[in-house]
Amino acid sequence: MWKKNDEIRMAITDLTNEGSGVGHADGCAVFVKDTVPGDAGTVRIIKAKKNYAYGIMTRLETASDWRVPSACPVSGPCGGCQLCHVAYDKQLAWKQQKVKNCLERIGGLKGIEVLPVLGMDEPWHYRNKAQYPVGYDREGRLTAGFYAGHSHRIVPSEDCRIQDERSNRIRGLVLSWMEEHRISAYDEETGKGLVRHIIVRVGAATGEIMTGLVVNGTKLPAAEDLIERLRTVPGMTSVCLNINRERTNVILGRDVRVLWGRPYITDRIGDVSYRISLLSFYQVNPAQTQKLYRTALDYAGLTGNETVWDLYCGIGTISLFLARRAKQVCGVEIVEAAVADAAENAALNDIRNAEFFAGAAEDVLPAKYRESGGAMRADVIVVDPPRKGCDQALLDTIVKMEPKRVVYVSCDPATLARDLKYLCANGFRVEKVQPCDMFPQSVHVESVVLITRA
Ligand code: SAH
């Protein structure tokens, strides 16, 4: 067994789901941060457990062709991205394999083709939403950035390479406003201090910008000056205050007050316009969202006569994308503000065949099915759950409704595989698996899966 400070020569053969390199020495797995498959060299053990160990590469003898110089100066300490040092084509190939592995190992689905990941031409500055925690650095200076991996220590980030440049600029504007007016940052340890997070949302197609300040209080001093500064940014449309006085690591509170402008911004995907408010979920990579939704639309196979359910519908993005080509679309979403946005979005686009219900998908759909005495059917059911995947009560109802097609949009291949296993054991078959890179430079991968009745 290895012990701390042992030095071993080893080759890195794999990348864990969290993006750490891993190799094997004497039957023991050693996790080596910031390495990639194909690297070889000397590793010093920094922590040894019974069957595995953690190490650092102290001398790199063979550098893998996966490696590229990181474009981000803080990619080491920052927990936001994990793969800045990995060539983009290798990131995509690794993500494709990750989906395949999950389907095989967790889903027991052998021999299913996973299509090459839909990637970006320019995988930088793609995010339309930034959330910067605000605090103090070791010298007590005010700062904002992103959390270090597995921690709440803020790594200052002035020029995040995956954010929109305007978000980075607004971060700087808010910090200098705080400094000049001596406005305090919130301290998680003591629960004191005012400003917790700076949130920026940019409508990629419209250029409209929302700035949100999450505060531990009900009022903002020197708000006039903040607004004046923010209005110098072209496109500023909405400045909101979000009240969060809880001792929690949940970022947003429930209460939103408009400081200036409108309570929402507008964006467009394809030919549908969407209103987005501070509390609503909206996909963060607009260029890739088009590809994701087009794939979902393609897999839905609509001719105009179909009844469609869109579960976990958020502000109705996928629902409305499909509604123009279906007879009727029903969306279900748990966040009430998002359901209200969805209904407004339907009206905004003059779409009259979409209806939205507030509640948990696993409550609403089974309840509607029961009310119909088991007669309710759908041609297509779309699900787009958060990382924990679908509740079994929902999958059960989907099976009973006998849809011709289920389109599963997933941000976690592990829970996707678990849910596919259930559907495949209950009369369905996986037809197509298309991963889409919504989060370049990170380990996350999104997939769209077409499931049909076997
Ligand atoms: N399809 C949308 C949203 C996907 S994100 C889009 O592409 O924009 C997942 C959504 O599921 C979020 O809006 C979240 O609020 C919602 N959600 C989470 N748990 C839920 C549940 N149990 N039932 C219904 N919606 C849920």
XYZ file of C-alpha atoms and ligand atoms in Angstrom:
480
model
C 0.000 0.000 0.000
C 1.162 3.534 -0.722
C 1.791 6.064 1.998
C 2.045 9.819 2.035
C 5.097 11.255 0.235
C 5.865 8.029 -1.629
C 7.067 8.819 -5.156
C 5.987 6.501 -7.949
C 6.367 6.464 -11.704
C 3.082 5.950 -13.421
C 1.006 6.502 -16.532
C -2.356 8.259 -16.481
C -4.913 6.106 -18.261
C -8.306 7.650 -17.604
C -10.206 10.742 -16.549
C -12.754 10.485 -13.718
C -16.255 11.907 -14.046
C -15.028 14.926 -12.060
C -12.185 15.481 -14.540
C -9.230 14.222 -12.490
C -6.585 12.049 -14.143
C -6.317 8.515 -12.822
C -3.682 5.813 -13.128
C -2.969 2.486 -11.483
C 0.129 1.428 -9.596
C 0.349 -1.989 -7.920
C -3.382 -2.502 -8.214
C -4.153 0.771 -6.472
C -5.979 3.611 -8.245
C -4.203 6.943 -7.891
C -6.123 10.147 -8.652
C -3.866 12.881 -9.971
C -5.404 16.324 -10.434
C -4.584 18.342 -13.572
C -3.372 15.329 -15.532
C -4.894 13.644 -18.579
C -4.809 10.194 -20.202
C -1.491 9.718 -22.000
C 0.556 11.628 -19.405
C 3.344 9.735 -17.652
C 5.835 10.773 -15.002
C 6.564 10.907 -11.307
C 3.657 11.190 -8.902
C 3.969 12.021 -5.219
C 1.264 10.576 -2.961
C -0.419 13.292 -0.914
C -3.157 11.198 0.681
C -3.407 7.419 0.918
C -6.588 5.446 1.594
C -7.139 1.713 1.796
C -7.705 0.970 -1.884
C -6.869 4.260 -3.564
C -4.720 7.339 -3.207
C -4.431 10.962 -4.299
C -1.241 12.306 -5.791
C 0.304 15.210 -7.651
C 2.454 14.949 -10.749
C 5.853 16.290 -9.653
C 7.656 15.500 -12.919
C 5.865 15.124 -16.232
C 8.014 12.921 -18.475
C 5.561 12.250 -21.306
C 2.950 14.903 -22.035
C -0.261 13.565 -23.560
C -1.598 14.957 -26.836
C -4.794 15.740 -24.912
C -2.991 18.653 -23.269
C -3.265 22.262 -24.355
C -2.104 25.354 -22.460
C -5.080 26.579 -20.438
C -6.597 29.758 -21.851
C -7.732 30.771 -18.363
C -5.300 32.182 -15.787
C -7.301 30.822 -12.825
C -8.399 27.433 -14.189
C -6.241 25.663 -11.561
C -7.893 26.945 -8.386
C -11.312 27.855 -9.883
C -13.942 25.129 -9.503
C -16.061 26.384 -12.408
C -14.311 24.534 -15.234
C -12.382 21.274 -15.007
C -11.122 20.737 -18.549
C -9.468 24.008 -19.662
C -6.202 22.090 -20.088
C -7.794 19.457 -22.368
C -7.933 19.928 -26.175
C -11.532 20.579 -27.234
C -11.793 17.613 -29.631
C -10.603 15.360 -26.794
C -13.188 16.884 -24.439
C -15.890 15.966 -26.950
C -14.602 12.423 -27.497
C -14.373 11.905 -23.726
C -17.943 13.150 -23.199
C -19.247 10.784 -25.889
C -17.516 7.883 -24.141
C -18.833 9.025 -20.755
C -22.430 8.794 -22.024
C -21.725 5.381 -23.563
C -20.174 4.082 -20.334
C -23.169 5.215 -18.270
C -25.653 3.584 -20.649
C -23.716 0.320 -20.497
C -22.759 0.187 -16.831
C -25.766 1.804 -15.170
C -28.428 1.232 -17.817
C -27.295 -2.238 -18.861
C -27.843 -1.022 -22.434
C -25.267 -2.708 -24.617
C -24.513 -1.987 -28.269
C -26.361 1.341 -28.417
C -24.780 3.862 -30.724
C -23.992 7.170 -29.050
C -23.596 9.817 -31.746
C -20.577 12.152 -31.748
C -21.146 15.091 -29.393
C -22.460 18.259 -31.058
C -19.680 20.705 -30.220
C -19.074 24.436 -30.606
C -16.850 26.111 -33.192
C -15.679 28.588 -30.608
C -16.068 27.001 -27.146
C -15.396 30.194 -25.143
C -17.453 33.132 -23.829
C -20.573 31.095 -24.447
C -22.485 31.604 -21.189
C -25.461 33.964 -21.075
C -25.666 33.849 -17.273
C -23.017 34.604 -14.655
C -23.355 34.220 -10.898
C -20.426 35.723 -9.023
C -20.239 35.192 -5.263
C -18.972 38.372 -3.547
C -16.645 38.316 -0.526
C -13.147 39.137 0.676
C -9.783 37.631 -0.262
C -7.082 36.599 2.239
C -5.844 40.203 2.481
C -9.356 41.375 3.276
C -9.909 42.983 -0.116
C -13.342 42.980 -1.676
C -13.602 40.470 -4.512
C -15.972 38.445 -6.690
C -15.368 35.367 -8.770
C -16.182 31.689 -8.515
C -15.867 29.091 -5.796
C -12.801 26.859 -5.669
C -13.568 23.150 -6.210
C -15.488 21.534 -3.298
C -15.271 24.739 -1.260
C -16.782 28.184 -0.735
C -13.460 30.004 -1.021
C -13.852 32.647 -3.729
C -11.299 32.562 -6.536
C -11.224 36.095 -7.991
C -12.045 36.020 -11.710
C -11.878 39.287 -13.613
C -11.988 37.845 -17.061
C -13.775 34.515 -17.020
C -13.211 32.865 -20.401
C -16.593 31.159 -20.607
C -18.698 34.195 -19.642
C -20.014 36.892 -21.926
C -17.566 39.840 -21.862
C -20.417 42.096 -20.708
C -20.930 39.956 -17.598
C -17.259 40.325 -16.674
C -17.520 44.069 -17.172
C -20.620 44.346 -14.971
C -18.849 42.369 -12.225
C -16.125 45.055 -12.228
C -18.663 47.921 -12.230
C -20.524 46.537 -9.222
C -17.301 45.937 -7.271
C -16.027 49.488 -7.812
C -19.451 50.855 -6.825
C -19.278 48.765 -3.600
C -15.753 49.987 -2.853
C -16.575 53.654 -3.351
C -19.697 53.542 -1.209
C -18.141 51.151 1.338
C -20.869 48.605 0.854
C -20.117 45.339 2.598
C -20.016 41.841 1.146
C -21.873 39.037 2.883
C -19.839 36.700 5.080
C -21.121 33.120 5.152
C -19.373 32.392 8.457
C -20.964 35.210 10.454
C -24.134 35.803 8.437
C -23.263 39.530 8.359
C -22.662 41.857 5.425
C -24.908 42.854 2.534
C -24.066 41.760 -1.013
C -24.031 37.985 -1.606
C -24.004 37.484 -5.371
C -23.875 39.467 -8.592
C -26.014 37.865 -11.295
C -25.921 38.865 -14.938
C -28.117 37.539 -17.724
C -27.650 38.471 -21.355
C -30.156 37.811 -24.138
C -27.825 36.521 -26.850
C -30.180 37.301 -29.731
C -31.521 40.613 -28.409
C -28.567 42.086 -26.495
C -30.844 42.805 -23.527
C -29.120 42.567 -20.149
C -30.368 41.939 -16.619
C -28.280 42.611 -13.536
C -29.378 41.128 -10.234
C -27.869 41.769 -6.834
C -28.602 39.184 -4.165
C -28.571 40.911 -0.788
C -28.861 40.005 2.859
C -31.203 42.924 3.591
C -34.218 44.671 2.173
C -32.728 47.904 0.880
C -29.759 48.919 -1.170
C -27.810 52.075 -0.232
C -26.559 54.258 -3.095
C -28.845 52.433 -5.516
C -29.142 55.516 -7.747
C -25.413 55.544 -8.384
C -25.365 51.807 -9.110
C -28.147 52.233 -11.660
C -26.350 55.139 -13.283
C -23.203 53.058 -13.682
C -25.038 50.001 -14.967
C -26.920 52.080 -17.534
C -23.609 52.863 -19.242
C -23.593 49.233 -20.435
C -25.394 49.071 -23.808
C -28.443 46.810 -23.613
C -29.050 47.173 -19.860
C -32.773 46.454 -19.552
C -33.388 45.352 -16.012
C -31.741 45.917 -12.623
C -33.208 43.771 -9.856
C -32.652 43.226 -6.183
C -33.105 39.734 -4.810
C -33.659 39.426 -1.093
C -32.006 36.451 0.560
C -31.646 36.767 4.337
C -31.374 33.053 5.032
C -28.214 31.384 6.328
C -28.121 29.043 3.372
C -25.975 28.278 0.351
C -29.019 28.495 -1.914
C -28.160 31.537 -4.034
C -31.530 33.164 -4.680
C -34.263 34.199 -2.292
C -37.932 34.296 -3.354
C -38.422 38.031 -3.227
C -37.422 40.125 -6.271
C -37.679 43.937 -6.442
C -37.104 45.888 -9.619
C -34.637 48.745 -9.029
C -34.720 49.991 -12.588
C -36.256 48.978 -15.917
C -38.299 45.842 -16.497
C -38.575 42.704 -14.340
C -37.438 40.546 -17.259
C -35.313 40.453 -20.391
C -36.306 38.941 -23.718
C -34.364 36.472 -25.827
C -35.057 34.496 -28.986
C -34.312 30.899 -29.906
C -35.048 30.073 -33.524
C -38.304 31.913 -34.260
C -39.660 31.921 -30.702
C -39.224 34.830 -28.268
C -38.948 34.257 -24.541
C -39.304 36.445 -21.481
C -36.901 35.482 -18.745
C -37.165 36.710 -15.165
C -34.490 36.475 -12.507
C -35.893 33.373 -10.822
C -36.618 31.309 -13.934
C -34.421 28.605 -15.392
C -33.087 29.332 -18.860
C -30.462 27.315 -20.764
C -27.049 28.972 -20.330
C -25.516 28.296 -23.744
C -27.735 29.910 -26.393
C -25.786 28.718 -29.465
C -25.961 25.116 -28.308
C -29.554 25.422 -27.065
C -30.624 25.856 -30.700
C -28.920 22.570 -31.577
C -30.390 20.866 -28.515
C -33.944 22.003 -29.228
C -33.657 21.239 -32.969
C -32.630 17.693 -32.069
C -35.547 17.412 -29.630
C -37.910 18.737 -32.321
C -36.505 16.315 -34.885
C -36.834 13.358 -32.483
C -40.404 14.370 -31.618
C -41.273 13.637 -35.283
C -44.232 16.046 -35.339
C -46.672 16.332 -38.241
C -49.183 18.759 -36.721
C -51.659 16.255 -35.281
C -49.886 15.304 -32.080
C -50.663 15.767 -28.426
C -47.422 16.493 -26.589
C -46.516 16.707 -22.898
C -43.399 18.678 -21.957
C -42.439 17.788 -18.400
C -40.022 20.008 -16.422
C -40.807 22.719 -18.947
C -39.234 25.762 -17.227
C -40.437 28.926 -18.989
C -41.941 26.792 -21.762
C -38.936 26.905 -24.054
C -39.208 23.410 -25.519
C -43.030 23.452 -25.331
C -43.273 26.542 -27.511
C -40.534 25.335 -29.838
C -42.727 22.258 -30.492
C -46.167 23.895 -30.321
C -46.109 25.338 -33.845
C -45.769 21.820 -35.241
C -48.126 19.954 -32.901
C -51.874 19.936 -32.218
C -51.587 20.575 -28.492
C -48.721 20.936 -25.998
C -49.069 20.710 -22.206
C -46.171 21.784 -20.007
C -45.558 21.009 -16.325
C -43.129 22.936 -14.128
C -42.581 23.196 -10.375
C -41.445 26.863 -10.130
C -44.537 29.058 -10.252
C -42.706 32.134 -11.575
C -41.499 30.021 -14.503
C -45.045 28.776 -15.211
C -46.220 32.395 -15.299
C -43.380 33.200 -17.736
C -44.365 30.192 -19.856
C -47.962 31.390 -20.182
C -46.770 34.921 -21.058
C -44.345 33.507 -23.584
C -47.121 31.622 -25.311
C -49.135 34.866 -25.585
C -46.060 36.826 -26.697
C -45.622 34.461 -29.646
C -49.348 34.193 -30.330
C -49.211 30.464 -29.635
C -52.648 29.254 -28.539
C -52.257 25.505 -28.378
C -49.987 25.425 -25.317
C -51.173 25.090 -21.750
C -49.045 25.080 -18.586
C -49.537 23.495 -15.177
C -47.694 24.330 -11.968
C -46.568 21.445 -9.800
C -44.219 18.510 -9.621
C -44.262 16.437 -12.809
C -44.532 13.271 -10.710
C -47.718 14.624 -9.075
C -49.398 16.459 -11.953
C -49.157 13.819 -14.695
C -50.263 10.839 -12.540
C -53.152 12.959 -11.162
C -54.342 13.934 -14.654
C -54.063 10.333 -15.764
C -56.134 9.128 -12.805
C -58.746 11.843 -13.391
C -59.145 10.588 -16.949
C -59.876 7.108 -15.606
C -56.774 5.798 -17.336
C -57.900 7.007 -20.752
C -55.398 9.859 -21.188
C -52.904 9.320 -23.986
C -50.097 11.353 -25.591
C -48.285 10.949 -28.883
C -45.041 12.426 -27.645
C -43.748 12.992 -24.110
C -40.696 15.191 -23.560
C -38.863 15.145 -20.228
C -36.025 17.502 -19.270
C -35.452 16.873 -15.560
C -32.758 18.356 -13.301
C -29.722 16.184 -12.469
C -31.595 13.816 -10.202
C -33.595 12.532 -13.160
C -37.258 11.453 -13.231
C -39.260 10.185 -10.302
C -40.459 6.612 -10.712
C -44.109 7.675 -10.292
C -43.680 9.807 -13.408
C -41.991 7.058 -15.443
C -44.758 4.709 -14.410
C -47.436 7.049 -15.756
C -45.468 7.599 -18.964
C -45.438 3.839 -19.520
C -49.212 3.660 -18.983
C -49.883 6.518 -21.403
C -48.261 4.503 -24.225
C -46.730 7.435 -26.148
C -45.270 6.622 -29.560
C -42.179 8.589 -28.680
C -40.453 9.800 -25.547
C -37.784 12.462 -25.969
C -35.513 12.535 -22.937
C -33.321 15.637 -22.551
C -30.796 14.957 -19.803
C -28.015 16.892 -18.086
C -26.745 13.825 -16.214
C -25.950 10.617 -18.109
C -26.001 8.531 -14.900
C -29.624 9.272 -13.983
C -30.526 9.164 -17.680
C -29.161 5.607 -17.859
C -31.096 4.604 -14.728
C -34.358 5.965 -16.183
C -33.737 4.391 -19.605
C -33.223 1.039 -17.922
C -36.674 1.374 -16.361
C -38.345 2.411 -19.616
C -36.611 -0.371 -21.560
C -37.786 -2.931 -19.004
C -41.335 -1.653 -19.589
C -41.835 -1.869 -23.315
C -39.645 0.909 -24.706
C -36.514 0.904 -26.838
C -33.698 3.446 -27.176
C -33.463 4.583 -30.812
C -30.988 7.456 -30.835
C -28.626 9.118 -28.387
C -27.318 12.561 -29.305
C -25.051 14.294 -26.774
C -24.724 18.056 -27.089
C -21.954 20.111 -25.493
C -23.812 22.750 -23.501
C -20.900 23.274 -21.099
C -17.526 23.337 -22.914
C -14.460 23.260 -20.577
C -16.526 21.551 -17.877
C -17.121 17.833 -17.282
C -20.871 18.144 -17.816
C -22.636 16.682 -20.797
C -26.193 17.046 -22.033
C -27.938 14.378 -24.145
C -31.122 14.058 -26.172
C -32.477 10.522 -26.444
C -35.246 9.219 -28.679
C -37.170 6.360 -27.081
C -39.912 4.516 -28.914
C -42.351 1.782 -27.982
C -40.700 -1.564 -28.756
N -37.005 22.407 -20.461
C -36.630 23.655 -19.865
C -36.172 23.555 -18.403
C -35.222 22.455 -18.050
S -34.429 22.577 -16.477
C -35.582 24.356 -20.698
O -34.962 23.765 -21.572
O -35.397 25.582 -20.519
C -35.409 21.635 -15.431
C -36.636 22.333 -14.924
O -37.325 21.394 -14.075
C -36.410 23.578 -14.077
O -37.191 24.614 -14.591
C -36.913 23.171 -12.672
O -37.513 24.238 -11.979
C -37.918 22.110 -12.995
N -38.210 21.092 -11.972
C -37.402 20.594 -11.029
N -38.009 19.589 -10.364
C -39.243 19.447 -10.915
C -40.340 18.544 -10.678
N -40.270 17.615 -9.744
N -41.429 18.671 -11.446
C -41.495 19.620 -12.420
N -40.494 20.499 -12.681
C -39.380 20.404 -11.949
